[in-house]
XYZ file of C-alpha atoms in Angstrom:
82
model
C 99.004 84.274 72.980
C 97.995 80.791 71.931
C 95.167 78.650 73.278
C 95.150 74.651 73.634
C 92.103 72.796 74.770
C 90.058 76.121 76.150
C 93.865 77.263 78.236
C 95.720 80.592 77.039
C 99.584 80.302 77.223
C 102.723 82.037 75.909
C 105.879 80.740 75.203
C 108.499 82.152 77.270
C 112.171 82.234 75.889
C 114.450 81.013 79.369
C 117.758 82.601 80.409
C 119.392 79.859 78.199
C 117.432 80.269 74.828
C 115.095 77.392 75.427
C 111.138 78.094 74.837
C 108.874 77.017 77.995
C 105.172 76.969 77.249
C 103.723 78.785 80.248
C 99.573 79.487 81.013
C 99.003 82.761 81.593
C 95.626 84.425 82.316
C 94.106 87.278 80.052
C 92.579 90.561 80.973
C 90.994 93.035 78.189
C 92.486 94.573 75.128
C 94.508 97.841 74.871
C 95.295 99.846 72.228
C 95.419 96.611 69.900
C 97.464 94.786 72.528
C 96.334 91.876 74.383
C 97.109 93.109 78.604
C 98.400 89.440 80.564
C 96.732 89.587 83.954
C 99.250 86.487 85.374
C 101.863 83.810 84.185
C 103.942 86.598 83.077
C 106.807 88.844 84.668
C 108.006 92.300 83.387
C 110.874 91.919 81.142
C 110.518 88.491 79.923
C 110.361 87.249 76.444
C 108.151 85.698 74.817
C 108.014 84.236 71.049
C 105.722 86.377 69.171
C 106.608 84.425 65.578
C 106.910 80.801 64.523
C 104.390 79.847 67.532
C 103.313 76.674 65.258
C 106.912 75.636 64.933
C 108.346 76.054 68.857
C 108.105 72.710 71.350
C 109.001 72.695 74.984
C 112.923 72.448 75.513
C 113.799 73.689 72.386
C 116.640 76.322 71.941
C 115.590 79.413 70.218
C 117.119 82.467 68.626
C 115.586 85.323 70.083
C 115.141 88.931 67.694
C 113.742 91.920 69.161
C 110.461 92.958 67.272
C 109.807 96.665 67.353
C 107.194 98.179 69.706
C 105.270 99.565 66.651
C 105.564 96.434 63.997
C 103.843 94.453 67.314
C 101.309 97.176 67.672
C 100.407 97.312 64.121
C 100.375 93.557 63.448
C 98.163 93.566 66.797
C 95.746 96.141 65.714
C 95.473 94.263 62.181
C 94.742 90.456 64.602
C 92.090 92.664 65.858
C 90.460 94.028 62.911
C 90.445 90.433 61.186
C 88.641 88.967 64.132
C 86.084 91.146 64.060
């Protein structure tokens, strides 16, 4: 999740590998993972890694990250923050 001028968004990898910047609106924090109220719909994919390098339009290469490398890299986000 990424913020620009106060708004929360996500980029959003599109059936043909192009990245679409998309608002989305955040609920709390679970287990280290940040829970996406709207914008979103299950199964989609979204860029987790190179978020400074992505624009609008642009094709992508898409690697699954594993459930527990996100988690951990989450929980660590968190603990920095705080």
């Amino acid at each position: 999740v990424a913020s620009d001028q106060g708004q929360k968004y996500v980029v959003v990898v599109q059936k043909d590998n192009t990245a679409e910047f998309r608002p989305v609106g955040l609920g709390p924090l679970y287990e280290g993972m940040q829970v996406i109220k709207n914008g979103l719909k299950a199964g989609e994919t979204v860029v987790v890694d190179g978020l400074l390098k992505v624009r609008a339009g642009q094709k992508v290469d898409p690697k699954p990250i594993a459930e527990t490398e996100a988690l951990a890299e989450a929980k660590a986000a968190e603990s920095a923050a705080k």
